[in-house]
Tab-separated table of C-alpha atoms and ligand atoms in Angstrom:
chain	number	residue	atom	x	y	z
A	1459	UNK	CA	-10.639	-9.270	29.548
A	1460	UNK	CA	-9.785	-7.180	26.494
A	1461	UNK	CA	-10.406	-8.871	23.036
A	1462	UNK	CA	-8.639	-6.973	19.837
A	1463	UNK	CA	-9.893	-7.588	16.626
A	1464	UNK	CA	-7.663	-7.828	13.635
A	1465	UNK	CA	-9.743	-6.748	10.364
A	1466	UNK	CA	-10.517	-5.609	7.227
A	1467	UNK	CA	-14.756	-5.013	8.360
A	1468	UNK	CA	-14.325	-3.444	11.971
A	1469	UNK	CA	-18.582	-2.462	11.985
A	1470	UNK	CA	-19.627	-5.891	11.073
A	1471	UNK	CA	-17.351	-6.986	13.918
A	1472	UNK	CA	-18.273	-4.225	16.715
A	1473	UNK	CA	-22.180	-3.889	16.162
A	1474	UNK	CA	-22.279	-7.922	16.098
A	1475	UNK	CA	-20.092	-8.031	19.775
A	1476	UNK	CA	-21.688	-4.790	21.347
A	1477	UNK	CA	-25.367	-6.289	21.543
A	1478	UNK	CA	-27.031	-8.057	23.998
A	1479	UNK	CA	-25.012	-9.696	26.885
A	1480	UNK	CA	-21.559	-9.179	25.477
A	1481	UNK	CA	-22.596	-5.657	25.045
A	1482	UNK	CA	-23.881	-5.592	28.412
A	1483	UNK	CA	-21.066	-6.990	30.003
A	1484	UNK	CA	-18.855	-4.224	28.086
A	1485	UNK	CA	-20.991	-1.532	29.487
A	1486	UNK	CA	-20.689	-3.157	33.041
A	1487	UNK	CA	-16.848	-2.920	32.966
A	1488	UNK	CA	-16.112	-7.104	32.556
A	1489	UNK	CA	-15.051	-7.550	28.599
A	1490	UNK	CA	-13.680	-5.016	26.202
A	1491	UNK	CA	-13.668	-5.245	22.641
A	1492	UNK	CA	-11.532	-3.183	20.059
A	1493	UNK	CA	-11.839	-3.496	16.392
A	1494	UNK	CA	-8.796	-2.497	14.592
A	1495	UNK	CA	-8.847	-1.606	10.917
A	1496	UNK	CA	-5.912	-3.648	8.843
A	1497	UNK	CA	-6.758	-0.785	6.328
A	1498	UNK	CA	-5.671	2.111	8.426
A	1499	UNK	CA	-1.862	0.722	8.538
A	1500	UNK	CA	-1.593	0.253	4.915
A	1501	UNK	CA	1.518	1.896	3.461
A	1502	UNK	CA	0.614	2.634	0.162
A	1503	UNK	CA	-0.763	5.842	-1.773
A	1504	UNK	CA	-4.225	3.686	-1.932
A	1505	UNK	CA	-4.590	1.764	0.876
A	1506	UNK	CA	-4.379	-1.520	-0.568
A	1507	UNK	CA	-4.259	-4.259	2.117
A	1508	UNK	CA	-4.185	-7.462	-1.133
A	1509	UNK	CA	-2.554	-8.116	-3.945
A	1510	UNK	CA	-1.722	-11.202	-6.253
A	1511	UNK	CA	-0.519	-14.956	-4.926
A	1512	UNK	CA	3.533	-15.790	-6.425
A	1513	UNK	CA	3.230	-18.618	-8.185
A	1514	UNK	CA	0.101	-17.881	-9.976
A	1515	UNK	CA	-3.832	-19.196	-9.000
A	1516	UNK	CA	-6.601	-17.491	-8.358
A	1517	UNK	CA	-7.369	-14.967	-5.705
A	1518	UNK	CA	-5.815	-12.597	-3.836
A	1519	UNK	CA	-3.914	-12.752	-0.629
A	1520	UNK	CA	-3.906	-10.108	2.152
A	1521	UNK	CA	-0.548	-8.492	2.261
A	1522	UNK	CA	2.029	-9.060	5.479
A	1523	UNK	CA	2.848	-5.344	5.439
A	1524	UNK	CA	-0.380	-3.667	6.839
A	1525	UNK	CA	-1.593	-7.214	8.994
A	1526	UNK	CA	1.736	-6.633	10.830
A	1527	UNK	CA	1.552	-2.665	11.143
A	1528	UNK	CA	-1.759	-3.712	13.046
A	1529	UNK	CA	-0.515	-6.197	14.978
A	1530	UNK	CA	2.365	-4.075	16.437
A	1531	UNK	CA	-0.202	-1.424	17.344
A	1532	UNK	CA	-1.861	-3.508	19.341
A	1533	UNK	CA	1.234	-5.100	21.220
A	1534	UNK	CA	2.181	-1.874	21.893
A	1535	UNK	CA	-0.692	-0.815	23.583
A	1536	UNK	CA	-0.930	-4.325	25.524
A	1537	UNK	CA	3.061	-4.063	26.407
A	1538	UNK	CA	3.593	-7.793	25.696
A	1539	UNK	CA	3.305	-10.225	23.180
A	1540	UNK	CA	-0.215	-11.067	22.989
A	1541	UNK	CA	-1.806	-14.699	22.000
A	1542	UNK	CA	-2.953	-14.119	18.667
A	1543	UNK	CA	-5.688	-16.272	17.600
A	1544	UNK	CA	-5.822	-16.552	13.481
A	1545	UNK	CA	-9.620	-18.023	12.473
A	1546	UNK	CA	-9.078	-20.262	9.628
A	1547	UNK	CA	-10.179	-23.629	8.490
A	1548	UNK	CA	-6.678	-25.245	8.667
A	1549	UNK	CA	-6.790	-24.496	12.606
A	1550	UNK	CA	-7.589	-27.011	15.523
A	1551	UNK	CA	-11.317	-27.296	15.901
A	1552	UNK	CA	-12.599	-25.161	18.639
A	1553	UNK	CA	-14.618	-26.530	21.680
A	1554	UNK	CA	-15.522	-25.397	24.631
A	1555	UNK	CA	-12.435	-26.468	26.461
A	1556	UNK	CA	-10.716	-24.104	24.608
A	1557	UNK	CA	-13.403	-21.674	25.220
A	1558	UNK	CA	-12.343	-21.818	28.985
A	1559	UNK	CA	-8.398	-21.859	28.531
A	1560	UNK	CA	-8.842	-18.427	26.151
A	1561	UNK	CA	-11.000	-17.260	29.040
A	1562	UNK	CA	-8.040	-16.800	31.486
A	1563	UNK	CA	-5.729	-15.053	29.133
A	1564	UNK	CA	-6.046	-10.721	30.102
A	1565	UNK	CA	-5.523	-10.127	26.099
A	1566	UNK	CA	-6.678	-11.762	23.484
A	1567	UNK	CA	-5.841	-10.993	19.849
A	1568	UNK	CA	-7.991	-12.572	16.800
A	1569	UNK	CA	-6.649	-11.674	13.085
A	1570	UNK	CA	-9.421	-12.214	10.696
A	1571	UNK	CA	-8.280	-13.392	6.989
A	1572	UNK	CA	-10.097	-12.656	3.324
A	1573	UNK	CA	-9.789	-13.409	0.114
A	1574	UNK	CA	-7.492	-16.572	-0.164
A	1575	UNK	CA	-5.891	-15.789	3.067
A	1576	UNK	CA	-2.809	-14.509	4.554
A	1577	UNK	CA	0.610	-13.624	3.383
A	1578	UNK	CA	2.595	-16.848	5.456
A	1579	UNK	CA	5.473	-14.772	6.505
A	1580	UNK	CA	3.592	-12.208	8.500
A	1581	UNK	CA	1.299	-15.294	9.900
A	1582	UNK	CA	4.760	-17.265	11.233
A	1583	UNK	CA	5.968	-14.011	13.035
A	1584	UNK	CA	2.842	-13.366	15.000
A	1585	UNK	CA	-0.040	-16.123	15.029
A	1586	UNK	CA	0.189	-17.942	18.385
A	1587	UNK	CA	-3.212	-20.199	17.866
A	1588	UNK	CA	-4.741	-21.489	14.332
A	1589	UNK	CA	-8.334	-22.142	15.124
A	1590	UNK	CA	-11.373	-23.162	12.775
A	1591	UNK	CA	-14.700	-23.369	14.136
A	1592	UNK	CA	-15.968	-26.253	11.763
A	1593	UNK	CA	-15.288	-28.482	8.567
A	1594	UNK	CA	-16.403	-25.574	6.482
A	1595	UNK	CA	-15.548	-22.822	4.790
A	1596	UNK	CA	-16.456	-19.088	5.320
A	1597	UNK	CA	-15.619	-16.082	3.065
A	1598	UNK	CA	-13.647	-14.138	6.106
A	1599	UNK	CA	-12.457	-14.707	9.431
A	1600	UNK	CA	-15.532	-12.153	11.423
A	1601	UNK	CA	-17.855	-14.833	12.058
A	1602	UNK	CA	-15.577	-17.294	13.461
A	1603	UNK	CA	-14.198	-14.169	15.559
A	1604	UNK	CA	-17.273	-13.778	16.853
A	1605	UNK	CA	-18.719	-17.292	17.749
A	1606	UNK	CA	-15.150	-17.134	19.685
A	1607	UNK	CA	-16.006	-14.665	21.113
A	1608	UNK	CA	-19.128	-15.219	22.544
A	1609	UNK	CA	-18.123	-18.306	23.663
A	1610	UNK	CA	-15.124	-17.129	25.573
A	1611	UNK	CA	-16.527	-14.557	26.776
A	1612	UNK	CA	-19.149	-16.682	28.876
A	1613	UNK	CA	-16.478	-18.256	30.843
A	1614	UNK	CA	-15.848	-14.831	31.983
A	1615	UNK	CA	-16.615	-14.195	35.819
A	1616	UNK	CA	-19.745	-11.341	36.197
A	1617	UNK	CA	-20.309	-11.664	32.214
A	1618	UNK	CA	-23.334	-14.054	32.425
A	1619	UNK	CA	-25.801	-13.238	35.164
A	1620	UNK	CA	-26.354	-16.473	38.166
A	1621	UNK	CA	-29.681	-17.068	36.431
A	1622	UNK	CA	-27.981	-16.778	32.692
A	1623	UNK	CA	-24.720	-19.124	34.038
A	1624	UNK	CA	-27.250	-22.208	34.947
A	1625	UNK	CA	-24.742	-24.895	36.225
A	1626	UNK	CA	-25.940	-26.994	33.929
A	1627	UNK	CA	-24.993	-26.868	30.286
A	1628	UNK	CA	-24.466	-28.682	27.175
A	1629	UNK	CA	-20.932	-30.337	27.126
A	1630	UNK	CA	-20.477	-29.897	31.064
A	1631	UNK	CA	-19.451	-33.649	31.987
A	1632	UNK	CA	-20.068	-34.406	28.276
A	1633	UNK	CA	-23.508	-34.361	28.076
A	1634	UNK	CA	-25.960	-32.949	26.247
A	1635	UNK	CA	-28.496	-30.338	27.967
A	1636	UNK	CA	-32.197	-31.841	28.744
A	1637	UNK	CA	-35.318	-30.806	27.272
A	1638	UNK	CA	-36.744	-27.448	29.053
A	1639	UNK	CA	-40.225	-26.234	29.252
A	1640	UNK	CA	-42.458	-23.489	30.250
A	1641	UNK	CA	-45.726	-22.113	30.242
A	1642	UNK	CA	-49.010	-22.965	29.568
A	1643	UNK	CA	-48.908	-26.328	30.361
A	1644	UNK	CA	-50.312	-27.940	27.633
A	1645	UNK	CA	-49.623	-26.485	23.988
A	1646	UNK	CA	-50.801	-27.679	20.768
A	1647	UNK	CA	-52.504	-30.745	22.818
A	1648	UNK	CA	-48.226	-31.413	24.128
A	1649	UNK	CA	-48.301	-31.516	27.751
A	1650	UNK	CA	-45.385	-30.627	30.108
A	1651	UNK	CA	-43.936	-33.413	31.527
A	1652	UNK	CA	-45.609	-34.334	35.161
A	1653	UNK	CA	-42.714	-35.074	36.986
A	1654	UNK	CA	-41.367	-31.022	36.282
A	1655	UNK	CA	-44.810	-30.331	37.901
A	1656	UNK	CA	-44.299	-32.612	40.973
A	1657	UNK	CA	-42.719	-30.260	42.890
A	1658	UNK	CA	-40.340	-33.224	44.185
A	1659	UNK	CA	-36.654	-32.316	43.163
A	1660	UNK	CA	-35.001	-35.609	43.621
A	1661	UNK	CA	-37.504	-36.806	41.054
A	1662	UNK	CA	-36.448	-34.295	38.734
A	1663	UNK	CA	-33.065	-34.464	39.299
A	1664	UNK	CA	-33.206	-37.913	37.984
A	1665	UNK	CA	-35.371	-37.584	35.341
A	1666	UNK	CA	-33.246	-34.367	33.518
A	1667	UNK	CA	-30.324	-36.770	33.826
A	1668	UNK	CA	-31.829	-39.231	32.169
A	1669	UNK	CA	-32.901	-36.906	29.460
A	1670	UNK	CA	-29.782	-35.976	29.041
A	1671	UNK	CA	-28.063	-39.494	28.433
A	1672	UNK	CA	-30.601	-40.354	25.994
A	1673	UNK	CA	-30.906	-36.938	24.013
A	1674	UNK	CA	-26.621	-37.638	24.378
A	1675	UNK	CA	-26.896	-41.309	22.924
A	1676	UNK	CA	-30.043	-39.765	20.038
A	1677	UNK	CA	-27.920	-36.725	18.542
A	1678	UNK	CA	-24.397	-36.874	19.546
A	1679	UNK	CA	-23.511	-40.392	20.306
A	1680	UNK	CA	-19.835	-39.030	20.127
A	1681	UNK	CA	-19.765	-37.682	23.123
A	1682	UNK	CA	-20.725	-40.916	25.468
A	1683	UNK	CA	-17.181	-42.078	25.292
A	1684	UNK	CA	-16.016	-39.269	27.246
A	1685	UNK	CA	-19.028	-38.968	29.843
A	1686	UNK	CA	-19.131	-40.184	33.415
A	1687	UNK	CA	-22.097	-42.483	33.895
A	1688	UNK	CA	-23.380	-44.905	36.132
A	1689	UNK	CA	-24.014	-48.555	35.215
A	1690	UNK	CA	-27.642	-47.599	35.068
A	1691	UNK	CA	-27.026	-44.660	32.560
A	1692	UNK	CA	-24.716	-46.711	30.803
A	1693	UNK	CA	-27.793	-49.293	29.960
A	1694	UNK	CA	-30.075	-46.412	29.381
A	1695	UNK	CA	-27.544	-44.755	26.436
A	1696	UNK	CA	-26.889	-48.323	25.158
A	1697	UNK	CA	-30.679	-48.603	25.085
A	1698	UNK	CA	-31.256	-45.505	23.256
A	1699	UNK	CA	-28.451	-46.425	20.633
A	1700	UNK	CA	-30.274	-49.682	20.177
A	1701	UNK	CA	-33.645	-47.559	19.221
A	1702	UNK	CA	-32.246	-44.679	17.086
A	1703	UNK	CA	-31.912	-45.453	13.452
A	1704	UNK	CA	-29.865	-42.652	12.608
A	1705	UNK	CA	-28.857	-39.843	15.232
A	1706	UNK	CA	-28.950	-36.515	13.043
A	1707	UNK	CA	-33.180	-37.172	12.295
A	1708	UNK	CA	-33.582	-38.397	15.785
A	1709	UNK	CA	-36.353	-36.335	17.606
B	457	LIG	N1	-12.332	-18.877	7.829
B	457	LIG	C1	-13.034	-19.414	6.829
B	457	LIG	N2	-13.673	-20.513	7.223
B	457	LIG	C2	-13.370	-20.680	8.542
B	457	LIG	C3	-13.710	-21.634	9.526
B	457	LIG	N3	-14.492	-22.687	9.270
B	457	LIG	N4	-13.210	-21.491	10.762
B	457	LIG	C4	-12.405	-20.460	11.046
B	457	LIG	N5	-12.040	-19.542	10.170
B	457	LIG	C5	-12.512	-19.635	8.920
């Protein structure tokens, strides 16, 4: 899968994606990541890529001109018309279904806004997908790129290792992930769990899924209304709720 990168900072954006396992899995042939510089397609004696909003207020907006100079570079190269993901707080909020549906497209484009954003006329011509990655607001479009990113990238077969892709994970089947230990066993007078030392699988089976309902029903109560339980781990979260005061101190 190839991503292409839209922006004004292309180092922040390549040193952040070429470490550890994205990096890795670049090197090993399974992602590939292109930053490309709105800058360089500027048409102007001085390169300027913003200029002032019509209508008055402050800030500047990023011009249409050099964003869509980019853009056709890169559907050139890709010989179609690529999705083009554009990161802003006004955008759907992403989760980790989306995560998998961007992981089965061959290109993916994200276009990475500053100052007070993006000339509208460029963003109707080629923006496919407006996504935000939160209720809050960042001073450019990189980070969200990146978080993207990373996330999409995981749900790309050979990028995780079999021991990195556990088949277990927060938000599979809705649920939180269970508390994980490892050695020594005891630390600062906290021991490990005995059933995890049991050796009996069944056991533990049971006992991470029941962690997992009731760390679900502690932090992110939210989720229980989409997760496939049993009667038994229906009592259990509806127990938990009954205990927890308020879910964001819970332990
Ligand atoms: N740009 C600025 N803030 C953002 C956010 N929360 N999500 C996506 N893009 C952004």
């Amino acid at each position: 899968m190839k991503f292409y990168i839209l922006t004004l900072f292309p180092e922040m954006v390549m040193n952040g994606l070429r470490t550890s396992i994205l990096g890795r899995a670049e090197k090993n042939g399974y992602l590939s990541f292109e930053a490309v510089n709105i800058r360089d397609y500027a048409d102007n004696k001085h390169l300027r890529v913003d200029d002032y909003t019509y209508g008055g207020g402050a800030g500047m907006l990023m011009r249409a001109q050099p964003v869509y100079g980019a853009y056709e570079a890169v559907e050139k190269a890709v010989g179609s018309r690529p999705r083009v993901v554009y990161l802003t707080p006004q955008g759907k909020v992403f989760n980790q279904q989306m995560a998998k549906e961007f992981a089965k497209e061959q290109n993916l484009v994200f276009l990475c806004g500053h100052y007070e954003g993006i000339d509208e006329r460029v963003l109707e011509e080629i923006v496919t997908d407006y996504v935000s990655i939160g209720d809050y607001v960042l001073t450019g479009g990189e980070l969200p790129a990146m978080v993207m990113i990373d996330a999409v990238s995981r749900m790309v077969p050979g990028v995780l290792s079999n021991e990195e892709s556990a088949q277990f994970e927060s938000f599979e089947g809705a649920l939180l992930e269970y508390p994980q230990y490892s050695r020594p066993e005891v630390w600062h007078e906290k021991a490990v769990p005995p059933v995890l030392l049991s050796g009996h699988h069944a056991n533990i089976e049971k006992w991470r899924r029941a962690q997992s309902v009731i760390r679900t029903a502690q932090r992110r109560p939210d989720l229980l209304k989409n997760a496939e339980l049993t009667e038994e781990e229906r009592i259990l979260a509806k127990e938990t709720l009954q205990n927890t005061c308020d879910p964001q101190k819970a332990p």
